[in-house]
XYZ file of C-alpha atoms in Angstrom:
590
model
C 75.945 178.332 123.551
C 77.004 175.688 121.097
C 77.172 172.499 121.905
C 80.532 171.572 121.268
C 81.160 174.296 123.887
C 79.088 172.887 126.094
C 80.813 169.612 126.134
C 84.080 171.465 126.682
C 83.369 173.176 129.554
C 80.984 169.668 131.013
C 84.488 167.927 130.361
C 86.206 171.073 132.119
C 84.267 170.447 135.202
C 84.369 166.870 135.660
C 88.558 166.807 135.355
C 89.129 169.963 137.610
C 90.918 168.218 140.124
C 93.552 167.741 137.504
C 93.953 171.532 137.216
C 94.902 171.905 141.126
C 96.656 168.954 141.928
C 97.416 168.536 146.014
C 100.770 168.048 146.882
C 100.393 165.478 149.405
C 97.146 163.326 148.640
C 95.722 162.006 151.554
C 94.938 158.360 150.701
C 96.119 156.078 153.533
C 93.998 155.092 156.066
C 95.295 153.838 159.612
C 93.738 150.930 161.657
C 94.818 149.425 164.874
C 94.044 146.243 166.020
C 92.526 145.363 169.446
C 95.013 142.578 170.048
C 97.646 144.243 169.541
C 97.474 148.233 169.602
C 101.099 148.951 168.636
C 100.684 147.294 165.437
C 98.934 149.134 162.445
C 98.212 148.045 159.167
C 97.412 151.107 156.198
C 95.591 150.949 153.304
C 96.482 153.127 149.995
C 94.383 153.771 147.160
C 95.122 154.716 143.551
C 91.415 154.960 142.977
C 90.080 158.989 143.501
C 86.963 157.445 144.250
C 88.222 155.336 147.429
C 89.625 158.533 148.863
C 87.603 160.220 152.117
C 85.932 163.484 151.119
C 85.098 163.953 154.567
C 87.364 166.268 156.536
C 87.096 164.612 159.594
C 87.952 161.042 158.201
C 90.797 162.799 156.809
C 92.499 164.667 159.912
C 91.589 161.376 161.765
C 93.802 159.714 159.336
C 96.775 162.051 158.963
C 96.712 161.912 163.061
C 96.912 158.518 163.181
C 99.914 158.279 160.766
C 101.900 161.396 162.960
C 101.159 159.260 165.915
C 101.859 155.235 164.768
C 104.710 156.198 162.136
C 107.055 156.654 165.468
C 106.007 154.111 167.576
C 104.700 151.340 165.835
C 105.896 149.251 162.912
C 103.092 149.311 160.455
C 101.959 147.025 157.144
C 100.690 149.142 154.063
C 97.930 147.461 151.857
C 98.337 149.327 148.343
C 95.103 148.676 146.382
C 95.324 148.996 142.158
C 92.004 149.060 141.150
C 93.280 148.870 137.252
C 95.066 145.607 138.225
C 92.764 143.894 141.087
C 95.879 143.431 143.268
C 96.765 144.416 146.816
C 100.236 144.677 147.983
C 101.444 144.571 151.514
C 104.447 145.756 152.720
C 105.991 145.977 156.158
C 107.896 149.248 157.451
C 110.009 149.795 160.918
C 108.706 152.179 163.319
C 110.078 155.697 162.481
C 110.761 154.025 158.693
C 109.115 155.830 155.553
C 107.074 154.076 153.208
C 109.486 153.469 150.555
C 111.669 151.654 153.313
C 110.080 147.358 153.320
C 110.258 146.461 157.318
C 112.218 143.462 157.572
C 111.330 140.134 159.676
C 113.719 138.901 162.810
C 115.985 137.159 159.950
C 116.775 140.081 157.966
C 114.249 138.825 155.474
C 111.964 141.334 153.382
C 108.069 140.303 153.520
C 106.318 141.183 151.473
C 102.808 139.574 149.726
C 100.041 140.236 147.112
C 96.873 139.263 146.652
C 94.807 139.348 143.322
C 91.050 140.425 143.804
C 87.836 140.498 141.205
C 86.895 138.527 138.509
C 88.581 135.506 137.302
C 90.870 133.464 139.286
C 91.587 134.154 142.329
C 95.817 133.881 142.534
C 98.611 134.308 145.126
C 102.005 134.340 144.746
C 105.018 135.741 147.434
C 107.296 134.276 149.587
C 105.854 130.666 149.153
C 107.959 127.475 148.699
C 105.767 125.850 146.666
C 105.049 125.004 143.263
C 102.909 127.020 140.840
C 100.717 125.253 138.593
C 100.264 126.697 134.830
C 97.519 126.139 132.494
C 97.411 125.732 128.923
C 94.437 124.538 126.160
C 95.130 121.585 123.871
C 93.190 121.288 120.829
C 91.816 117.517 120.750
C 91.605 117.518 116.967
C 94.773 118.917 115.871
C 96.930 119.396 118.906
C 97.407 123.088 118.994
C 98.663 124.847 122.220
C 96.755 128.447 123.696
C 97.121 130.222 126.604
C 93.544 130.715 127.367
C 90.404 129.312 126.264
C 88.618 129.552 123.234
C 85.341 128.584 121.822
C 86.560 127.059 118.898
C 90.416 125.961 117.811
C 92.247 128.393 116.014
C 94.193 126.351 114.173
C 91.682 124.137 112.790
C 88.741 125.605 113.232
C 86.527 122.513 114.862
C 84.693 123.717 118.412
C 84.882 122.270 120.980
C 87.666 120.616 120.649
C 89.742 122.756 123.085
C 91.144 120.560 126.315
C 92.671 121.843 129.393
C 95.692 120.640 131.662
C 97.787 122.058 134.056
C 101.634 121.454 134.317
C 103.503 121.791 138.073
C 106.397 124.225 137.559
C 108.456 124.404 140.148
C 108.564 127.386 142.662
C 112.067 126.848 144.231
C 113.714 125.749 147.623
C 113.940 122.176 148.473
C 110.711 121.059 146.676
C 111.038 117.988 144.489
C 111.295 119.064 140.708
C 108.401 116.844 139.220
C 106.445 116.388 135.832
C 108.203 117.300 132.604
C 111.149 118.706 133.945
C 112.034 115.340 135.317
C 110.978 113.776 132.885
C 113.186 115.447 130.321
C 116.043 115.617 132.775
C 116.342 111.655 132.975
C 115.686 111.421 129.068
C 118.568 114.292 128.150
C 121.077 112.219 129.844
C 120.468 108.874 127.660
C 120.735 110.927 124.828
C 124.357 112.237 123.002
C 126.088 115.213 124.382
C 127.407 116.630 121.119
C 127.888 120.747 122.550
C 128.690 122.755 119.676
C 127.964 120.145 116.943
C 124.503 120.339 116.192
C 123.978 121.809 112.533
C 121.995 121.456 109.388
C 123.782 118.517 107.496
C 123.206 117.282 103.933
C 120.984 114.490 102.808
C 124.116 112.809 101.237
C 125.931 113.169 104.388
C 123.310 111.821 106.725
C 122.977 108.668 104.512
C 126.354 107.858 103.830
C 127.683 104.811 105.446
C 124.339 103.768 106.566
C 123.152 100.154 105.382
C 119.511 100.261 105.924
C 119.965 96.382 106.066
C 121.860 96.468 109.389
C 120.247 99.620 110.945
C 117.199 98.215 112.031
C 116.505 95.306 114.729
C 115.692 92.370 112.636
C 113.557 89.652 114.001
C 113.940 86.312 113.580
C 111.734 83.180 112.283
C 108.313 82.981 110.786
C 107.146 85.256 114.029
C 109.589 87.801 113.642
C 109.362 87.773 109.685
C 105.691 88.412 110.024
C 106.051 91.456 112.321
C 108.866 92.666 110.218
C 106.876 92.559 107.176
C 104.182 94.645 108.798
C 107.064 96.612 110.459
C 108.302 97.659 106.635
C 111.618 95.506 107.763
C 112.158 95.574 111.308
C 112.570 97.856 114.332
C 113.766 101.356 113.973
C 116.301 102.363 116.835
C 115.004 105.017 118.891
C 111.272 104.524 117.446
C 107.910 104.783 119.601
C 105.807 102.367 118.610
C 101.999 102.262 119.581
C 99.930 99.001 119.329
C 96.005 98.836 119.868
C 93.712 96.307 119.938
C 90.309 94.951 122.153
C 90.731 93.679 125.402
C 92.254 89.877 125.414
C 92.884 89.861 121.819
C 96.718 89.015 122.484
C 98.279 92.771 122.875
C 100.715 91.835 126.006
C 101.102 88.163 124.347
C 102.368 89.856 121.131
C 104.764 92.466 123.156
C 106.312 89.610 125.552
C 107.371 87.221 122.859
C 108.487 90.769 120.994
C 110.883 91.423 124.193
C 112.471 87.877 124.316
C 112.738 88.080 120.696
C 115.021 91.493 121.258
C 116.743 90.222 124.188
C 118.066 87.380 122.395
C 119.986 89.954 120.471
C 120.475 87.435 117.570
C 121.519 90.148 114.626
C 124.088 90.976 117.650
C 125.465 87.402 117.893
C 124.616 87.771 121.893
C 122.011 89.188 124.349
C 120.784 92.554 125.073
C 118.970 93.961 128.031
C 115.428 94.808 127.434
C 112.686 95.828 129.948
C 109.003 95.029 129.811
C 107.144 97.467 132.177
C 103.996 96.538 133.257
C 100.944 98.624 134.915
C 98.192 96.177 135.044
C 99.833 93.153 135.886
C 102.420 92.257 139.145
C 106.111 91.128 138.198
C 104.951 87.624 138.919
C 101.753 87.187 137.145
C 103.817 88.256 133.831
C 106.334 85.732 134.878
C 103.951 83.030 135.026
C 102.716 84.069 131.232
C 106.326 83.960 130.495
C 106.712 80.114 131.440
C 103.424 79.348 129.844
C 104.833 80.696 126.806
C 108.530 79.282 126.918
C 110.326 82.059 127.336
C 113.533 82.169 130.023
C 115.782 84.746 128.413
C 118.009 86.114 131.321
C 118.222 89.346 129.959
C 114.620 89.752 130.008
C 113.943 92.129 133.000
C 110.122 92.779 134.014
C 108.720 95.466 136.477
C 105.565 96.566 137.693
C 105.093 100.104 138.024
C 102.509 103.036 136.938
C 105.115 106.343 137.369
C 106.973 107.086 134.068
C 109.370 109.146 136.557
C 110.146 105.943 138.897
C 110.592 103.911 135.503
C 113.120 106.103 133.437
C 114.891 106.482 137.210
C 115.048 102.354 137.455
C 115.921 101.570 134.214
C 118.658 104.187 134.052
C 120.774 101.952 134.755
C 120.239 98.834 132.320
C 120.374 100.944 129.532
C 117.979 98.563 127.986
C 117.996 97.817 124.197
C 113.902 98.183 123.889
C 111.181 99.428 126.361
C 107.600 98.070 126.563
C 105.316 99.772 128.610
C 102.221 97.394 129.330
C 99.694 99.578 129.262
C 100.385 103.080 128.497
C 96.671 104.176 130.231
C 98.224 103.537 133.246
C 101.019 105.270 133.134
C 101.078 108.839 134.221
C 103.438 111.882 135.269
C 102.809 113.343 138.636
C 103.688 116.920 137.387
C 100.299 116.768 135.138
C 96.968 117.115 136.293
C 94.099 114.795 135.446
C 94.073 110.752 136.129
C 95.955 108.107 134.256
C 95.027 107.253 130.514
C 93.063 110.750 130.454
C 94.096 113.218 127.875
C 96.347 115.415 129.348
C 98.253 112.443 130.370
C 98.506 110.550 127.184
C 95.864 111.600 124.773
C 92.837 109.719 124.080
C 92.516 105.587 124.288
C 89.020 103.908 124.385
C 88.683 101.215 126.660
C 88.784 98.703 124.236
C 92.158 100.072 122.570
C 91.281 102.169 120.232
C 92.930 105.882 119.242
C 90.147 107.819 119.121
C 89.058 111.249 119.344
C 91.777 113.819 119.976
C 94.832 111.095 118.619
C 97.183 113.595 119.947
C 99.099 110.157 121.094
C 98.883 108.685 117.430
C 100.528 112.109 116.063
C 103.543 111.746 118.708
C 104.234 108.126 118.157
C 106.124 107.282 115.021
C 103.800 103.433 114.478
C 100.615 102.583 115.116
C 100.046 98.857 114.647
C 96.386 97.457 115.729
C 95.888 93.481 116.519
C 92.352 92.386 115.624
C 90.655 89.468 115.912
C 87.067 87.877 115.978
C 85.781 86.695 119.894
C 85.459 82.957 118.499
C 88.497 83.325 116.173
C 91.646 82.048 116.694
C 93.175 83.912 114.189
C 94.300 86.939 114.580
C 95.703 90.430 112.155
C 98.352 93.195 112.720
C 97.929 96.137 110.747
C 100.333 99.043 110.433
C 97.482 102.480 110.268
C 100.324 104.867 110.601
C 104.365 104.160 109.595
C 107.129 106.666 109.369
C 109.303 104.009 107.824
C 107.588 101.757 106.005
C 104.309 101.097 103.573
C 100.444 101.135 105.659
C 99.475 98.539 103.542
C 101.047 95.359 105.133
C 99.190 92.818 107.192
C 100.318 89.803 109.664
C 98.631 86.922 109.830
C 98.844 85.091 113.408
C 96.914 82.240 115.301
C 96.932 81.995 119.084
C 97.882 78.977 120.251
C 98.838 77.589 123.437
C 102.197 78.505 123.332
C 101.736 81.783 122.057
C 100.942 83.614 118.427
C 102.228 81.731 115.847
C 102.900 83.086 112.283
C 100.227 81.506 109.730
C 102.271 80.772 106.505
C 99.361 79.814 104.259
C 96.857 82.231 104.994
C 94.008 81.141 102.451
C 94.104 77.636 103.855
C 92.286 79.161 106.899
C 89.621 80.848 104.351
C 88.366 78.309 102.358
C 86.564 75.185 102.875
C 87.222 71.679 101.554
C 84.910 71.739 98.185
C 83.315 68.767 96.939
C 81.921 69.495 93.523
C 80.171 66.288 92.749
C 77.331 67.165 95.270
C 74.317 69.149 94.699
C 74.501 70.985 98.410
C 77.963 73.160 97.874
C 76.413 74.989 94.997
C 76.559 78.685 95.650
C 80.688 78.374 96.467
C 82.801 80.830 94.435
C 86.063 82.006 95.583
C 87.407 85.367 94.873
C 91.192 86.510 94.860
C 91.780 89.952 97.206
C 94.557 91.809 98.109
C 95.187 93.808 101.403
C 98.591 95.380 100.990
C 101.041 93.367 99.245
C 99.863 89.970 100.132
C 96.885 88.276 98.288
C 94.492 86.149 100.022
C 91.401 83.605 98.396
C 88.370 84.214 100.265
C 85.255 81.998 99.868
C 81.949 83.520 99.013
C 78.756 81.740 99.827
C 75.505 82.387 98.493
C 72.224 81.147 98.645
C 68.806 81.513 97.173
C 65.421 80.671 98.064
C 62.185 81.324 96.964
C 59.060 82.132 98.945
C 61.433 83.733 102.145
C 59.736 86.105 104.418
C 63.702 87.930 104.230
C 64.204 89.537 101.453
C 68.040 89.582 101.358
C 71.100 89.027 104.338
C 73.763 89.930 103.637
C 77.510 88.961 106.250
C 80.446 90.303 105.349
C 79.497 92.416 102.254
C 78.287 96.127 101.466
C 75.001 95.729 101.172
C 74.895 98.732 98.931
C 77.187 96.494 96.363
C 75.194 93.496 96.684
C 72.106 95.336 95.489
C 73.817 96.689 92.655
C 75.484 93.250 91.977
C 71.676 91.566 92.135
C 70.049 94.308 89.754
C 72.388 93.832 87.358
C 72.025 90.188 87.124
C 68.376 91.034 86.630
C 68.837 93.510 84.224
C 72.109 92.456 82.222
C 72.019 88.624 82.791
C 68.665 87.675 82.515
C 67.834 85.993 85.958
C 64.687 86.092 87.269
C 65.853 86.944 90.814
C 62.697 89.130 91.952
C 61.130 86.178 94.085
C 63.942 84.873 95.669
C 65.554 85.737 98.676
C 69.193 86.269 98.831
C 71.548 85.278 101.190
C 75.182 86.189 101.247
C 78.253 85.491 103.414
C 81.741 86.062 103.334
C 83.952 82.699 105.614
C 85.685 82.891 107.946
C 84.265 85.993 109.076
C 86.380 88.424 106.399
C 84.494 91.981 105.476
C 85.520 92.102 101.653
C 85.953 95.877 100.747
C 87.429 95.341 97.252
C 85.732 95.611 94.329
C 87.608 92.558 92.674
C 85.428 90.257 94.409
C 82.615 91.511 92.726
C 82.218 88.441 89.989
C 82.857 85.945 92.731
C 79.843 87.356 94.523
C 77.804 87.040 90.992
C 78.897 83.557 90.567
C 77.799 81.931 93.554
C 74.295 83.924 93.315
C 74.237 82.176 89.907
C 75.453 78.960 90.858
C 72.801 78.602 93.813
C 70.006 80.538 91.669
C 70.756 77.555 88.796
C 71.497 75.007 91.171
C 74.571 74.338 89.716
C 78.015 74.036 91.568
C 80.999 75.295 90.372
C 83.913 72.958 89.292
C 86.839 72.625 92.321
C 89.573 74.449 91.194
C 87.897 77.605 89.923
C 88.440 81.154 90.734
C 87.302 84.983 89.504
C 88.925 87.895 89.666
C 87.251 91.009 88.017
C 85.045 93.915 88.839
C 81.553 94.257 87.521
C 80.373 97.613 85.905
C 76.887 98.464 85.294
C 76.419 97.635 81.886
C 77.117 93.753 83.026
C 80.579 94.130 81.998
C 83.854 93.224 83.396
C 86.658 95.372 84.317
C 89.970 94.665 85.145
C 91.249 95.121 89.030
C 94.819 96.514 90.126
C 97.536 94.188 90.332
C 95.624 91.132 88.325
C 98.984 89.666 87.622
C 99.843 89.387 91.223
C 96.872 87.531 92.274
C 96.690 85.490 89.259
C 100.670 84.209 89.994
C 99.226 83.307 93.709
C 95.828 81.270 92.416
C 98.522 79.514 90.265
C 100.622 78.369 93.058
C 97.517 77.236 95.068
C 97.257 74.626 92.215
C 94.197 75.829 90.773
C 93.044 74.976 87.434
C 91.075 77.744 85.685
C 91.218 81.585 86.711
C 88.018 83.458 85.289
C 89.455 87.201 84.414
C 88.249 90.136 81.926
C 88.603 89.878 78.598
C 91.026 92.775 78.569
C 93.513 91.676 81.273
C 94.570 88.823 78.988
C 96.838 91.160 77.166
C 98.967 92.078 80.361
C 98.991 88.196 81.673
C 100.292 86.478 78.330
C 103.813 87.232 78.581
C 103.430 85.356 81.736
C 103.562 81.947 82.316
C 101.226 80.215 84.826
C 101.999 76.227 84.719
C 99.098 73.737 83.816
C 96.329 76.754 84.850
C 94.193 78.323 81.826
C 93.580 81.757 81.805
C 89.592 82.718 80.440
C 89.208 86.196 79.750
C 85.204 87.523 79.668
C 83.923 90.568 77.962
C 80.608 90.205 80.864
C 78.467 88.318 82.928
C 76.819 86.379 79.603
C 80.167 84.899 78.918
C 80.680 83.671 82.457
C 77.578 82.126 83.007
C 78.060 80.584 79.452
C 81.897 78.990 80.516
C 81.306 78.008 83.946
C 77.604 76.680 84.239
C 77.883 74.013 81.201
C 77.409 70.726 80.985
């Protein structure tokens, strides 16, 4: 026999059942209980393998449904073993089995339960809510169904991050979480049925004076935030500001909110609301009165529910929002504490967007306020704008009263210079830029001989201080092998551009020759490694500012002296130098 014959006639045998079908497969099974006799529950079985081969179980079974199907009402349990579920259905005494029993309402019961692997689930006749899970990807933000070992999206493992939504389940129950959520926001927003259509570019923007659209803040506080801003507030914006703990975040935001209430581009007040989860109404009232503030449309309230907040503010329709802190904020329909990720995202402790930013993608701004812990000074930077330039920074210095706007920002990074003595050689200042402003920073440098420290550097790559000190050694001649090097930036400033990079050479040489640098003096240049000197972006911008400072002599490359001649910069001479030699020969003479 061949063996493809054989495996016919194997697979013949094992399906014969098939050939000689019953009409009338006995698969339910009576029980009664001993509390109750007249009550029977059945079990049916799709599964050939949970039937009872034995004749006796069988006859037992078909006797016990002759004698229960007219007496007793009865509860089938219907097992899929392909789906892991068990349904159970109620039927009248002397009812068939397609025929549900119903309760002493009228009502149908009827329930299923889920069995096996997995989850275990159960859904029927219940009031309450179900609960649906989804995976977020922390990296990119992408949305699955189930979980995966990497995002498929992006690509990056691990970066897959579950939360469960409530979704309601009917009856009476309290709609929470999103649905609420979006319920209260829908109504704030334009009911325009029927309108909503693609529209032109030249359509959208005519009649709109970008001048007027946005919320303009006033004086040298509200100019500063502007700036950073790329001109003011943008109606219906989010904005998102970060910072360390105590560096002046909720100072910042109040004197914000009194600024808006004011309503002064309005020509009279407007409601705004500053929300607050950390701190009780009056403990942000008494920071109010410490800072001078007593708008009366200024309204303040202390809650942690975004549901309870939208509900309460409803009715102000407030100009501006501020929600003080948004970790502590949280939406009852979404699993997982306050401040975790599938409430908001991802915040550090100390402020920072970090790790998933699935919060920085949603928001349209992302301003951050730093500051050093002995500094009084403080910066806002914009890291992410959908209306204006990332470049922009704000200068501010906590006071008593509050931040206050710093008008003259090098003033607070340089020191008073007295060239006639011997002890302030090493002093060189350098011109940078950090988005449009420019700023003079002081460099400080200091050498000594016979120094168990070989070089310190604050404030500085260290990687571009060694190539700024081997190229003095090789290029310029000094004999900087014995000496140990010490470098600082004041004020506390990390310089990052490479314009500062002939400052940094001339104070090594001015404390390596022990000779200080005239008052008055500054460099602007990069330094290659050939000792030559290259010319920086925007030279005429920073030379225009050292100008105004009333500075006397402004030490550039030779061939930026081109592009700054058809400029004029009052009393201050302009010295252009092809590389270090030429420095070193017009600054440290006699």
């Amino acid at each position: 026999m061949q063996a493809s014959e054989m495996r016919s006639l194997r697979t013949l045998y094992t399906h014969k059942h098939l050939l000689t079908p019953t009409s009338n497969p006995k698969s339910l099974a009576f029980f009664k209980p001993l509390q109750n006799p007249r009550f029977c529950r059945g079990i049916h079985s799709t599964n050939q393998r949970l039937l009872s081969q034995e004749p006796s179980l069988a006859s037992s079974s078909s006797s016990s449904e002759s004698e229960t199907s007219d007496t007793a009402p009865t509860v089938d349990n219907i097992y899929d073993p392909a789906t892991r579920w068990v349904r159970s259905s109620g039927r009248e005494a002397g009812a068939g089995p397609e025929n549900e029993a119903r309760s002493g309402n009228g009502e149908i019961f009827e329930e299923r339960r889920h069995f096996g692997g997995g989850r275990s689930s159960y859904t029927g006749s219940s009031k309450k809510g179900k609960k649906r899970g989804c995976w977020v990807c922390s990296n990119c933000g992408y949305t699955d169904g189930q979980w995966w070992g990497s995002c498929r999206s992006c690509r990056s493992a691990g970066t897959m991050k579950q939360f469960t939504v409530e979704e309601n389940g009917g009856g009476s129950e309290k709609v929470r979480g999103f649905e609420v959520s979006e319920n209260v926001v829908r109504t704030w927003l334009p009911q325009r049925a029927g309108e909503v259509r693609p529209l032109r570019l030249t359509d959208v923007n005519r009649g709109l004076n970008q001048l007027e659209w946005r919320i303009s803040l006033y004086g040298p506080f509200g100019e500063e935030i502007s700036r950073v801003l790329g001109g003011g507030l943008v109606p219906g914006s989010l904005i998102l500001v970060g910072g360390d703990p105590g560096v002046g975040k909720s100072t910042l935001l109040l004197q914000m909110a009194a600024m808006i209430a004011e309503g002064h581009d309005l020509g009279r007040s407007a409601p705004v609301v500053y929300v607050s989860g950390e701190e009780s109404v009056e403990q942000i009232g008494s920071r109010a009165d410490r800072l001078g503030i007593g708008t009366e449309e200024l309204y303040l309230y202390s809650s942690t529910d975004i549901e309870d907040i939208l509900e309460k503010i409803q009715v102000l329709a407030p100009r501006a929002l501020i929600v003080d802190s948004i970790q502590t904020v949280y939406l009852k329909g979404v699993a997982g504490s306050a401040g975790g990720l599938s409430q908001i995202g991802h915040v550090t402790k100390s402020g920072e967007i970090a790790g998933p930013r699935v919060l920085e993608h949603i928001v349209d701004v992302v301003l951050y306020l730093e500051g050093e812990k002995h500094s009084t000074h403080r910066l806002l930077r914009s890291v992410k704008n959908r209306f204006g330039s990332t470049d922009e920074l704000g200068i501010f210095e906590m006071s008593q009263s509050g931040l206050e706007a710093v008008l003259n920002p090098s003033e607070i990074l340089l020191s008073e210079e007295h060239s006639e003595s011997e002890v302030m050689a090493g002093l060189a200042v350098a011109v940078v830029m950090d988005g449009s402003r420019t700023f003079l920073l002081e460099i400080q440098a200091l050498c000594l001989s016979s120094s168990t420290v070989s070089r310190q550097v604050n404030g500085i790559q260290g990687s571009r201080a060694d190539m700024i000190i081997s190229v003095l050694v090789k290029q310029a001649g000094l004999k900087l092998q014995e000496n140990a090097i010490f470098l600082n930036v004041v004020s506390g400033v990390t310089l990052t551009e490479t314009s500062g990079d002939l400052a940094i050479a001339a104070a090594i040489c001015s404390s390596f020759l022990e000779f200080p640098i005239p008052s008055g003096v500054a460099f602007i240049g990069e330094i290659g490694l050939g000792g030559e000197l290259r010319v920086v972006p925007r030279i005429e911008k920073r030379v225009h500012t050292v100008a105004k400072l009333g500075y006397k002599m402004c030490i550039v490359p030779r061939s930026a002296e081109k592009a700054l001649a058809s400029s004029s910069f009052g009393d201050m001479v302009i010295v252009g130098c092809r590389n270090l030699k030429e420095v070193i020969n017009t600054v440290f003479t006699a």
